[in-house]
Coordinates of C-alpha atoms in Angstrom, one line a residue:
Chain A
M224 CA -17.9 -1.0 -65.9
A225 CA -15.4 -0.6 -68.7
S226 CA -16.2 -2.2 -72.0
P227 CA -15.1 -5.8 -72.4
I228 CA -12.6 -5.0 -75.1
Q229 CA -11.0 -2.4 -73.0
S230 CA -10.7 -4.5 -69.9
F231 CA -9.4 -7.4 -72.0
M232 CA -6.7 -5.2 -73.5
A233 CA -5.8 -3.9 -70.0
Q234 CA -5.6 -7.4 -68.7
G235 CA -3.4 -8.6 -71.6
A236 CA -1.2 -5.5 -71.3
Q237 CA -0.7 -6.2 -67.6
M238 CA 0.1 -9.8 -68.1
F239 CA 2.9 -9.0 -70.5
L240 CA 4.0 -5.9 -68.6
V241 CA 4.8 -7.9 -65.4
L242 CA 6.6 -10.5 -67.4
L243 CA 8.7 -7.9 -69.2
V244 CA 9.7 -5.8 -66.3
A245 CA 10.3 -8.6 -63.8
P246 CA 13.9 -9.4 -64.8
A247 CA 14.7 -5.6 -65.0
V248 CA 13.5 -5.2 -61.4
A249 CA 15.8 -7.9 -60.2
G250 CA 18.6 -6.3 -62.3
I251 CA 18.1 -2.9 -60.7
T252 CA 18.2 -4.3 -57.2
R253 CA 21.5 -6.2 -58.1
K254 CA 23.0 -3.1 -59.7
V255 CA 22.2 -0.9 -56.7
K256 CA 23.7 -3.4 -54.4
A257 CA 26.8 -3.7 -56.5
R258 CA 27.3 0.1 -56.8
L259 CA 26.8 0.6 -53.0
T260 CA 29.6 -1.9 -52.4
R261 CA 31.8 0.0 -54.9
R262 CA 31.6 -2.7 -57.5
Q263 CA 30.6 -2.1 -61.1
G264 CA 28.1 -4.9 -61.1
P265 CA 26.4 -6.6 -64.1
P266 CA 24.3 -4.4 -66.3
V267 CA 20.6 -4.1 -65.6
V268 CA 19.7 -6.3 -68.6
Q269 CA 21.9 -9.1 -67.4
C270 CA 18.9 -11.0 -66.0
Y271 CA 17.3 -11.1 -69.5
R272 CA 20.5 -12.5 -71.0
D273 CA 20.7 -15.1 -68.3
L274 CA 17.2 -16.2 -68.9
L275 CA 17.7 -16.4 -72.7
K276 CA 20.9 -18.3 -72.3
L277 CA 19.3 -20.8 -69.9
I278 CA 16.3 -21.4 -72.2
R279 CA 18.7 -22.3 -75.1
K280 CA 20.7 -24.7 -73.0
D281 CA 20.0 -28.4 -72.5
S282 CA 18.5 -29.5 -69.3
V283 CA 20.5 -32.1 -67.3
L284 CA 18.3 -34.4 -65.4
A285 CA 19.2 -36.8 -62.5
G286 CA 18.8 -40.4 -63.4
N287 CA 15.9 -41.0 -60.9
A288 CA 14.0 -37.8 -61.7
S289 CA 10.3 -38.4 -62.1
W290 CA 7.8 -36.7 -64.4
F291 CA 7.0 -34.4 -61.6
F292 CA 10.5 -32.9 -61.5
R293 CA 10.2 -32.1 -65.2
T294 CA 6.7 -30.5 -65.1
A295 CA 6.9 -28.6 -61.8
P296 CA 9.0 -25.7 -63.2
Y297 CA 6.3 -24.9 -65.8
L298 CA 3.5 -25.2 -63.3
I299 CA 5.4 -23.0 -60.8
F300 CA 6.0 -20.4 -63.5
A301 CA 2.3 -20.5 -64.5
F302 CA 0.9 -20.2 -61.0
T303 CA 3.2 -17.2 -60.3
W304 CA 2.5 -15.5 -63.6
V305 CA -1.3 -15.8 -63.0
A306 CA -0.9 -14.4 -59.5
A307 CA 1.3 -11.5 -60.7
A308 CA -1.1 -10.8 -63.5
L309 CA -4.1 -10.6 -61.1
V310 CA -2.7 -7.9 -58.9
P311 CA -3.7 -4.5 -60.4
T312 CA -0.7 -2.6 -61.4
F313 CA -1.4 0.4 -63.6
A314 CA -5.1 0.1 -64.2
S315 CA -7.9 -1.4 -62.1
G316 CA -10.4 -2.1 -64.8
L317 CA -9.1 -5.5 -65.7
M318 CA -11.0 -8.4 -67.2
F319 CA -10.3 -10.8 -64.3
N320 CA -11.1 -8.4 -61.6
W321 CA -13.6 -10.8 -60.1
A322 CA -10.8 -13.3 -59.5
A323 CA -8.2 -10.8 -58.1
D324 CA -9.2 -11.7 -54.5
V325 CA -6.6 -11.7 -51.8
V326 CA -7.5 -15.2 -50.6
A327 CA -7.1 -16.5 -54.2
L328 CA -3.8 -14.8 -54.5
I329 CA -2.4 -16.3 -51.3
A330 CA -3.7 -19.7 -52.5
L331 CA -1.9 -19.3 -55.9
I332 CA 1.4 -18.3 -54.2
G333 CA 1.0 -21.2 -51.7
A334 CA 0.4 -23.7 -54.6
A335 CA 3.5 -22.6 -56.4
R336 CA 5.5 -22.9 -53.2
A337 CA 4.2 -26.4 -52.4
L338 CA 5.1 -27.5 -56.0
L339 CA 8.6 -26.2 -55.6
A340 CA 9.1 -27.8 -52.2
L341 CA 7.9 -31.2 -53.6
A342 CA 10.0 -30.9 -56.7
A343 CA 13.1 -30.2 -54.6
M344 CA 12.6 -33.5 -52.7
D345 CA 12.0 -35.5 -55.9
V346 CA 15.6 -36.4 -56.8
G347 CA 16.4 -37.2 -53.2
T348 CA 19.5 -35.1 -52.6
S349 CA 19.9 -33.8 -49.1
F350 CA 20.1 -30.2 -50.0
G351 CA 16.7 -30.3 -51.6
G352 CA 15.2 -31.7 -48.4
I353 CA 16.9 -29.1 -46.2
G354 CA 15.7 -26.3 -48.6
S355 CA 12.1 -27.5 -48.6
S356 CA 11.9 -28.0 -44.9
R357 CA 13.2 -24.5 -44.3
E358 CA 11.0 -23.0 -47.0
M359 CA 8.0 -24.6 -45.4
M360 CA 9.0 -23.3 -41.9
I361 CA 9.3 -19.8 -43.3
A362 CA 6.1 -20.1 -45.3
S363 CA 4.1 -21.4 -42.3
L364 CA 5.2 -18.3 -40.3
A365 CA 4.8 -15.8 -43.2
E366 CA 1.4 -16.9 -44.4
P367 CA -0.7 -16.0 -41.3
A368 CA 0.9 -12.6 -41.2
S369 CA 0.2 -11.9 -44.9
M370 CA -3.4 -13.0 -44.5
L371 CA -3.9 -10.7 -41.5
V372 CA -2.3 -7.8 -43.4
M373 CA -4.6 -8.2 -46.3
L374 CA -7.6 -8.6 -44.1
T375 CA -6.7 -5.4 -42.3
V376 CA -6.9 -3.5 -45.5
A377 CA -9.9 -5.4 -46.7
L378 CA -11.7 -4.6 -43.5
A379 CA -11.2 -0.9 -44.2
A380 CA -12.3 -1.2 -47.8
G381 CA -15.1 -3.6 -47.2
T382 CA -14.0 -6.0 -49.9
T383 CA -11.3 -8.5 -50.5
R384 CA -11.0 -7.8 -54.2
L385 CA -7.7 -5.9 -54.9
P386 CA -8.9 -3.5 -57.6
E387 CA -11.8 -2.4 -55.5
V388 CA -9.5 -2.0 -52.5
A389 CA -7.2 0.2 -54.6
Q390 CA -10.1 2.3 -55.9
F391 CA -11.4 2.7 -52.3
L392 CA -8.0 3.9 -51.1
I393 CA -7.6 6.3 -53.9
S394 CA -11.1 7.8 -53.3
Q395 CA -10.4 8.3 -49.5
P396 CA -8.8 11.6 -48.4
L397 CA -5.2 11.2 -47.1
E398 CA -5.4 10.0 -43.4
I399 CA -3.0 9.0 -40.8
R400 CA -3.9 5.4 -40.1
V401 CA -1.6 3.6 -37.6
S402 CA -3.1 0.3 -38.5
F403 CA -2.1 0.7 -42.2
A404 CA 1.4 1.7 -41.1
L405 CA 1.7 -1.4 -39.1
A406 CA 0.2 -3.6 -41.8
F407 CA 2.7 -2.0 -44.3
V408 CA 5.7 -2.9 -42.1
A409 CA 4.3 -6.4 -41.7
L410 CA 3.8 -6.9 -45.4
V411 CA 7.2 -5.7 -46.2
M412 CA 8.7 -8.2 -43.8
V413 CA 6.6 -11.0 -45.2
A414 CA 7.7 -10.0 -48.7
I415 CA 11.4 -10.1 -47.8
A416 CA 10.9 -13.5 -46.3
E417 CA 8.8 -14.9 -49.2
N418 CA 11.3 -13.6 -51.8
A419 CA 14.3 -15.1 -50.1
R420 CA 16.0 -11.8 -49.6
I421 CA 18.4 -10.7 -46.9
P422 CA 18.1 -11.0 -43.9
V423 CA 16.0 -14.2 -44.2
D424 CA 17.9 -15.8 -47.1
N425 CA 20.6 -14.6 -49.4
P426 CA 19.8 -14.9 -53.2
A427 CA 23.5 -14.7 -54.1
T428 CA 24.8 -17.5 -51.9
H429 CA 25.5 -21.1 -52.4
L430 CA 26.8 -21.8 -48.9
E431 CA 25.3 -25.1 -47.6
L432 CA 24.4 -23.9 -44.2
T433 CA 22.5 -20.8 -45.1
M434 CA 20.8 -21.2 -48.5
V435 CA 17.0 -21.9 -48.6
H436 CA 15.7 -21.1 -52.0
E437 CA 18.9 -21.9 -53.8
A438 CA 19.1 -25.2 -52.1
M439 CA 15.7 -26.2 -53.5
V440 CA 16.6 -25.3 -57.1
L441 CA 20.1 -26.7 -57.0
E442 CA 19.2 -29.7 -59.1
Y443 CA 17.6 -27.7 -61.9
S444 CA 19.4 -26.6 -65.0
G445 CA 18.7 -25.3 -68.5
R446 CA 15.2 -24.4 -69.4
H447 CA 13.8 -25.7 -66.2
L448 CA 16.0 -23.4 -64.2
A449 CA 15.0 -20.5 -66.6
M450 CA 11.4 -21.2 -65.7
I451 CA 12.1 -21.2 -61.9
E452 CA 14.3 -18.1 -62.2
A453 CA 11.6 -16.3 -64.1
A454 CA 9.0 -17.3 -61.5
S455 CA 11.2 -15.9 -58.7
Y456 CA 11.6 -12.6 -60.6
L457 CA 7.8 -12.5 -61.1
K458 CA 7.2 -13.2 -57.5
L459 CA 9.3 -10.2 -56.5
V460 CA 7.3 -8.0 -58.9
L461 CA 4.1 -9.5 -57.5
Y462 CA 5.0 -8.5 -54.0
F463 CA 6.1 -5.1 -55.0
S464 CA 2.8 -4.6 -56.9
L465 CA 0.9 -5.9 -53.9
V466 CA 2.5 -3.3 -51.6
I467 CA 2.0 -0.6 -54.2
C468 CA -1.6 -1.6 -54.7
L469 CA -2.5 -1.8 -51.1
F470 CA -0.6 1.1 -49.7
V471 CA 0.3 3.6 -52.4
P472 CA -2.1 3.0 -55.3
F473 CA -2.1 6.7 -56.3
G474 CA -2.0 7.3 -60.0
M475 CA -3.7 4.0 -60.9
A476 CA -6.2 4.3 -63.7
P477 CA -9.8 4.1 -62.6
L478 CA -12.3 1.3 -63.6
H479 CA -13.3 2.9 -66.9
G480 CA -10.0 4.3 -67.9
E481 CA -9.1 6.5 -70.8
P482 CA -5.9 5.8 -72.6
I483 CA -4.4 8.9 -71.1
A484 CA -5.2 7.6 -67.6
W485 CA -3.6 4.3 -68.5
A486 CA -0.4 6.2 -69.6
I487 CA -0.3 8.1 -66.3
G488 CA -1.0 4.9 -64.4
L489 CA 1.8 3.1 -66.2
A490 CA 4.3 5.9 -65.6
A491 CA 3.4 6.0 -61.9
Y492 CA 3.6 2.2 -61.6
L493 CA 7.0 2.0 -63.2
T494 CA 8.3 4.9 -61.1
K495 CA 7.1 3.2 -57.9
L496 CA 8.5 -0.1 -59.0
T497 CA 11.9 1.3 -59.7
L498 CA 12.0 3.1 -56.4
A499 CA 11.0 -0.1 -54.6
A500 CA 13.7 -2.1 -56.3
M501 CA 16.3 0.5 -55.4
A502 CA 15.0 0.6 -51.8
L503 CA 15.4 -3.2 -51.6
G504 CA 19.0 -2.9 -52.8
V505 CA 19.8 -0.3 -50.2
W506 CA 18.1 -2.4 -47.5
E507 CA 20.0 -5.5 -48.5
V508 CA 23.4 -3.9 -48.3
S509 CA 22.7 -2.3 -44.9
I510 CA 21.7 -5.4 -43.0
A511 CA 23.3 -8.7 -42.3
K512 CA 21.7 -12.1 -42.8
M513 CA 20.3 -13.6 -39.7
R514 CA 20.6 -17.2 -38.5
V515 CA 17.9 -19.6 -39.8
F516 CA 16.6 -20.0 -36.3
R517 CA 16.1 -16.3 -35.8
V518 CA 13.8 -16.2 -38.8
S519 CA 10.9 -17.3 -36.6
E520 CA 11.5 -14.2 -34.4
F521 CA 11.6 -12.0 -37.5
L522 CA 8.4 -13.4 -39.0
G523 CA 6.8 -13.6 -35.5
S524 CA 7.2 -9.9 -35.2
A525 CA 5.7 -9.5 -38.6
F526 CA 2.7 -11.5 -37.3
I527 CA 2.6 -9.3 -34.2
F528 CA 2.6 -6.2 -36.3
S529 CA -0.2 -7.5 -38.5
F530 CA -2.3 -8.6 -35.5
L531 CA -1.8 -5.2 -33.8
A532 CA -2.8 -3.6 -37.1
I533 CA -6.1 -5.5 -37.2
L534 CA -6.7 -4.9 -33.5
L535 CA -6.2 -1.1 -33.9
A536 CA -8.4 -1.0 -37.0
F537 CA -11.1 -2.8 -35.0
L538 CA -10.6 -0.4 -32.1
S539 CA -11.0 2.7 -34.1
R540 CA -14.0 1.3 -36.0
E541 CA -15.8 0.4 -32.8
V542 CA -14.9 3.7 -31.1
L543 CA -15.9 5.9 -34.0
R544 CA -19.1 4.1 -34.7
Chain C
M60 CA -4.2 27.5 -29.6
T61 CA -7.8 28.0 -30.2
L62 CA -7.4 28.6 -33.8
A63 CA -5.9 25.2 -34.4
L64 CA -8.9 23.2 -33.4
D65 CA -11.1 25.2 -35.7
V66 CA -8.8 24.4 -38.6
A67 CA -8.2 20.8 -37.6
P68 CA -11.3 18.7 -38.0
V69 CA -12.2 16.2 -35.3
M70 CA -11.1 13.3 -37.5
V71 CA -7.5 14.6 -37.7
A72 CA -7.5 15.2 -34.0
Y73 CA -8.6 11.7 -33.4
D74 CA -6.3 10.2 -36.0
V75 CA -3.2 11.8 -34.5
A76 CA -4.2 10.7 -31.0
H77 CA -4.9 7.2 -32.2
F78 CA -1.5 7.1 -34.0
L79 CA 0.5 8.2 -31.0
A80 CA -1.3 5.9 -28.6
G81 CA -1.0 3.0 -31.1
M82 CA 2.7 3.7 -31.5
M83 CA 3.1 3.6 -27.7
L84 CA 1.5 0.1 -27.8
V85 CA 3.9 -0.9 -30.5
A86 CA 6.8 0.4 -28.3
S87 CA 5.5 -1.8 -25.5
F88 CA 5.7 -4.8 -27.8
M89 CA 9.2 -3.8 -28.9
L90 CA 10.2 -3.7 -25.2
L91 CA 9.1 -7.3 -24.9
Y92 CA 10.9 -8.2 -28.1
Q93 CA 14.4 -6.6 -27.4
D94 CA 17.1 -8.9 -26.1
R95 CA 19.8 -6.3 -25.4
I96 CA 19.6 -4.0 -22.4
F97 CA 20.6 -0.9 -24.2
A98 CA 18.0 -1.5 -26.9
V99 CA 15.4 -1.9 -24.1
L100 CA 16.5 1.4 -22.6
N101 CA 16.3 3.2 -26.0
T102 CA 12.9 1.8 -26.7
F103 CA 11.7 2.9 -23.3
A104 CA 13.0 6.4 -24.0
A105 CA 11.1 6.3 -27.3
Q106 CA 7.9 5.2 -25.6
A107 CA 8.2 8.1 -23.1
M108 CA 8.7 10.6 -25.9
L109 CA 5.7 9.2 -27.7
L110 CA 3.8 9.6 -24.4
A111 CA 4.9 13.2 -24.2
L112 CA 3.7 13.9 -27.7
A113 CA 0.4 12.1 -27.0
V114 CA -0.2 14.2 -23.9
A115 CA 0.8 17.4 -25.6
W116 CA -1.6 16.6 -28.4
Q117 CA -4.4 16.1 -26.0
G118 CA -3.6 19.4 -24.3
Y119 CA -3.5 21.1 -27.7
V120 CA -6.8 19.6 -28.9
H121 CA -8.8 20.0 -25.7
H122 CA -7.2 23.4 -24.6
H123 CA -5.8 22.1 -21.4
P124 CA -2.5 24.0 -21.0
D125 CA -1.7 22.1 -17.8
L126 CA -1.2 19.0 -19.9
F127 CA 1.8 20.6 -21.6
I128 CA 3.5 20.6 -18.2
T129 CA 2.7 16.9 -17.9
A130 CA 4.1 16.4 -21.4
A131 CA 7.3 18.3 -20.6
M132 CA 7.8 16.2 -17.4
A133 CA 7.3 13.0 -19.3
F134 CA 9.7 14.1 -22.0
G135 CA 12.4 15.4 -19.6
L136 CA 12.2 12.9 -16.8
K137 CA 11.2 9.7 -18.6
G138 CA 12.4 10.4 -22.0
I139 CA 15.9 11.7 -21.0
V140 CA 16.8 11.6 -17.3
I141 CA 15.6 8.1 -16.4
P142 CA 17.0 6.3 -19.5
L143 CA 20.3 8.1 -19.0
A144 CA 20.4 7.1 -15.3
L145 CA 19.6 3.5 -16.1
N146 CA 22.2 3.5 -18.9
R147 CA 24.9 4.7 -16.5
M148 CA 23.8 2.1 -14.0
V149 CA 24.2 -0.7 -16.6
V150 CA 27.6 0.6 -17.5
R151 CA 28.8 1.1 -13.9
L152 CA 27.6 -2.3 -12.9
G153 CA 29.0 -4.0 -16.0
I154 CA 25.8 -6.0 -16.2
H155 CA 25.6 -8.9 -18.6
R156 CA 24.3 -7.0 -21.7
D157 CA 21.9 -9.7 -22.9
V158 CA 18.4 -9.8 -21.3
D159 CA 17.6 -13.0 -19.6
Q160 CA 14.0 -14.0 -20.1
A161 CA 12.0 -16.4 -18.0
V162 CA 9.6 -17.0 -20.9
N163 CA 11.0 -17.0 -24.5
V164 CA 10.3 -14.1 -26.8
A165 CA 7.7 -15.8 -29.0
S166 CA 5.5 -16.9 -26.1
S167 CA 5.7 -13.6 -24.3
M168 CA 4.7 -11.8 -27.5
F169 CA 1.7 -14.1 -27.9
L170 CA 0.8 -13.6 -24.3
G171 CA 1.1 -9.9 -25.0
L172 CA -1.3 -10.2 -28.0
G173 CA -3.8 -12.0 -25.8
L174 CA -3.5 -9.3 -23.1
T175 CA -4.0 -6.5 -25.7
S176 CA -7.1 -8.2 -27.1
L177 CA -8.4 -8.6 -23.6
A178 CA -7.8 -4.9 -22.8
L179 CA -9.5 -3.6 -25.9
L180 CA -12.5 -5.9 -25.6
L181 CA -12.9 -5.1 -21.9
V182 CA -12.7 -1.3 -22.3
L183 CA -15.0 -1.3 -25.3
K184 CA -17.6 -3.4 -23.3
V185 CA -17.5 -1.3 -20.2
T186 CA -17.4 2.3 -21.6
P187 CA -20.2 2.4 -24.2
G188 CA -21.3 6.0 -23.3
A189 CA -17.9 7.7 -23.2
S190 CA -16.4 9.9 -25.9
S191 CA -14.3 8.3 -28.6
F192 CA -11.0 9.9 -27.3
T193 CA -11.6 8.5 -23.8
R194 CA -12.5 5.0 -25.0
E195 CA -9.6 4.6 -27.2
G196 CA -7.1 6.2 -24.8
L197 CA -8.3 4.0 -22.0
A198 CA -8.2 0.8 -24.2
L199 CA -4.7 1.4 -25.4
A200 CA -3.5 2.6 -22.0
L201 CA -4.8 -0.6 -20.3
A202 CA -3.0 -2.6 -23.0
V203 CA 0.2 -0.8 -22.2
I204 CA -0.2 -1.3 -18.5
L205 CA -0.8 -5.0 -18.9
L206 CA 2.2 -5.4 -21.2
G207 CA 4.3 -3.6 -18.5
F208 CA 3.1 -6.1 -16.0
L209 CA 4.0 -8.9 -18.4
M210 CA 7.4 -7.5 -18.9
M211 CA 8.0 -7.4 -15.1
I212 CA 6.9 -11.0 -14.9
T213 CA 8.9 -12.4 -17.8
R214 CA 12.2 -10.7 -17.1
R215 CA 14.8 -12.0 -14.6
N216 CA 17.0 -8.9 -14.6
A217 CA 16.4 -6.1 -12.1
V218 CA 17.1 -3.3 -14.7
T219 CA 14.5 -4.6 -17.2
Q220 CA 12.1 -5.0 -14.3
I221 CA 12.5 -1.3 -13.5
V222 CA 11.8 -0.5 -17.2
G223 CA 8.7 -2.6 -17.0
F224 CA 7.5 -0.7 -14.0
M225 CA 8.2 2.6 -15.7
S226 CA 6.3 1.6 -18.8
I227 CA 3.3 0.7 -16.5
E228 CA 3.5 4.3 -15.3
N229 CA 3.6 5.5 -18.9
G230 CA 0.3 3.6 -19.5
L231 CA -1.2 5.2 -16.3
I232 CA -0.4 8.7 -17.6
L233 CA -1.9 7.9 -21.0
A234 CA -5.1 6.7 -19.3
A235 CA -5.3 9.8 -17.1
T236 CA -4.9 12.2 -20.0
G237 CA -7.4 10.2 -22.1
A238 CA -9.9 10.6 -19.2
R239 CA -10.0 14.4 -19.3
G240 CA -6.6 14.8 -17.7
M241 CA -5.8 14.5 -14.0
P242 CA -5.1 17.4 -11.7
L243 CA -1.6 18.8 -12.0
V244 CA -0.9 18.3 -8.3
V245 CA -1.6 14.5 -8.6
E246 CA 0.5 14.5 -11.8
V247 CA 3.5 16.2 -10.2
S248 CA 3.4 13.9 -7.1
V249 CA 3.1 10.8 -9.3
A250 CA 6.1 12.0 -11.4
F251 CA 8.2 12.6 -8.3
S252 CA 7.2 9.3 -6.7
V253 CA 8.3 7.6 -9.8
L254 CA 11.6 9.4 -9.7
I255 CA 12.0 8.4 -6.0
A256 CA 11.1 4.9 -7.0
L257 CA 13.9 5.0 -9.5
F258 CA 16.4 6.0 -6.7
V259 CA 15.1 3.3 -4.4
F260 CA 15.4 0.8 -7.3
A261 CA 18.9 2.0 -8.1
V262 CA 20.1 1.7 -4.5
F263 CA 18.5 -1.7 -4.3
V264 CA 20.1 -2.9 -7.5
F265 CA 23.5 -1.8 -6.3
R266 CA 23.0 -3.6 -3.1
I267 CA 21.9 -6.8 -4.8
R268 CA 24.9 -6.5 -7.0
E269 CA 27.3 -6.0 -4.1
R270 CA 25.9 -9.0 -2.3
F271 CA 25.4 -11.5 -5.1
D272 CA 27.7 -10.3 -7.9
S273 CA 24.7 -10.3 -10.3
V274 CA 21.4 -8.6 -10.7
E275 CA 19.4 -11.7 -11.6
I276 CA 16.5 -11.7 -9.2
E277 CA 16.6 -15.4 -8.9
Y278 CA 19.3 -15.0 -6.2
L279 CA 16.8 -13.3 -4.0
D280 CA 14.9 -16.5 -3.5
R281 CA 17.8 -17.8 -1.4
V282 CA 17.5 -14.8 0.9
R283 CA 13.8 -15.2 1.2
G284 CA 14.4 -18.7 2.4
D285 CA 10.9 -20.0 1.8
R286 CA 11.7 -22.1 -1.3
R287 CA 12.0 -25.7 -0.3
V288 CA 14.3 -28.1 -2.1
Q289 CA 12.4 -30.3 -4.5
G290 CA 11.4 -33.7 -3.1
D291 CA 12.1 -33.1 0.6
G292 CA 9.1 -35.1 1.5
R293 CA 6.6 -32.3 2.0

C-alpha cells in the first residue's frame, strides 16, 4: 500500500483535477460539434466563463420556492463531485479506494438524480414535472443496465472496487473478450442517456416537447444554476472516467506510484479524455434525436447487451473451468 | 496451417471462437430488434458472414480443411446470394417496408434473453465431459436456434419468417461445426435443401401476394377455414 501522505495527495489532486477539466471537456465537445457543422463555435474556455458569470449573478427564486429548492443544487453538486472524485483517473493508489465501489457509485449518482427530480417539482411548474417524470423513466431503464455492466467487469476481476478492477485489467494480457465488448457498448449507451446527450436528449434545446434535463433546471438561475451546470459537466467527466477505468485503464499509475508514474498516468488520462470528448462530438452530429418513447427501446437494447455480456462471461467461465 | 496452431495458444483459439459465436448471438438479437425489412436482411447477411468466419476459424484451429468449404458455402450462399434474392423479392413485391410484429420489440427481446439463459444453462448441465469448444459452440448455437424460432413466431410477415428460418439453419451449422464438424456430404445437402427451401418460400410468397395483395400471414387463416368467429356459441 502506498504511504498515507502519498495517497492523500493523489486523492486531493484527483478531486481538483476532475473539477478543473470538467468544463473543458464539455467545451471540447461543443467546439467539435460546431466545427463539424461549419460554425466557428464558442471557444473551449467558454464553459468556465459561463460558470463564473453565473456564480456572480443574483439568483431569482419563485415566490413559492421552499428551502429544498435552494439547497438541492449544492447537494447535487456535492454528490456528483464525490462520485467523480472516487473513480480512479490517473492513479489507483487513492486515499478513499475502499469507498470507490461500483454499488456506492451508482447510489451516489442515483441520489443526485433523485434530488434534481424533486427540486424540479418543487416550484410546481408543469415543465419541471414533465422533466422529472421523463428523467425517472430514463433512469429506471438505464440503472439496471449500468449495474449489469459493472458486475460483468467485477465478475472478471473478482472485486467491485474500481481501483482494483483497473489494476487487474492492466495486469492481464490483452485478450479478445466478447463480453467486455458488449459491456462497453452498453455502458456507452447508458452514459449517453444519463448525460442527456443526443439521441436521448439534446443539451442545446429548449423546445418544450423534447427537453428532459433542461426542463428540470428551467427554474434555476444565478449561482444555483452554476452549481447544476457544474454538476452536469462533472457527471460527463465521471462517465468518461468510468469507461476509461473499466475498459482502457492502460497508463494508470499503480497502487504505490512514483511521481513519474503519476505524470504518465495524467498524460494518458487527459489524452483519453480529450479523445472521448471529441468522439462524443462526432457522434452527436452524426445522429438525430429520437422520440422520447423510443428511448425505452434504446435503453432496452443497452440492457440486452449488458445481460448478454454477463451471460457470455458466465459461459466462458463455466466452460473453461 | 499447422504452424499457426503452434504459434497461437489454445486461449487465443478459444477467445476468437467465443467472440465469433457470441457476435452471432448478438446478430440474432439484432434481427429481433430491427423494424425495417432491409435492416433485417442486412443483419441476416452479417450473421451469415460471422458464421462463415466462425466455421473457417474452427477449420483452421482443428485442421479440418473441409470446414473451409462449409465456410465458403455459408459466405457465398447465405451471406450474399440469399440476402440479395430476398432483397429483390421485397423490391419486386413492393412490400410494406416496416416489419409487423405480433409481440412488441421489448417483450420479444426479454423472451429472447430468457431463451438464451435457458439454452446456456441446459447445455452446460448436459455436457459436463465435452471439450470447451464443443460446449460453448453448442450452447451459443442452441441459443441462436431458439431465437430463430422466436423470430418465426413473433413476426407476421412472410419474408421475415424466411429470415428466421434461415437463422435457425445458421445455428444448426454452428452447432455442427462445434461438435467436430459434420461430414461434407451432409453439409452440402443441407445447404442445397436450404436453397431449395428459399425457392419454395419465394414461389409461395409470390402466390400469397397474388392472391391476397399482402404477405401478412394472417390472411392465410381465412384459407385454412378452421378459425371460428368469436362467440358463435361453441
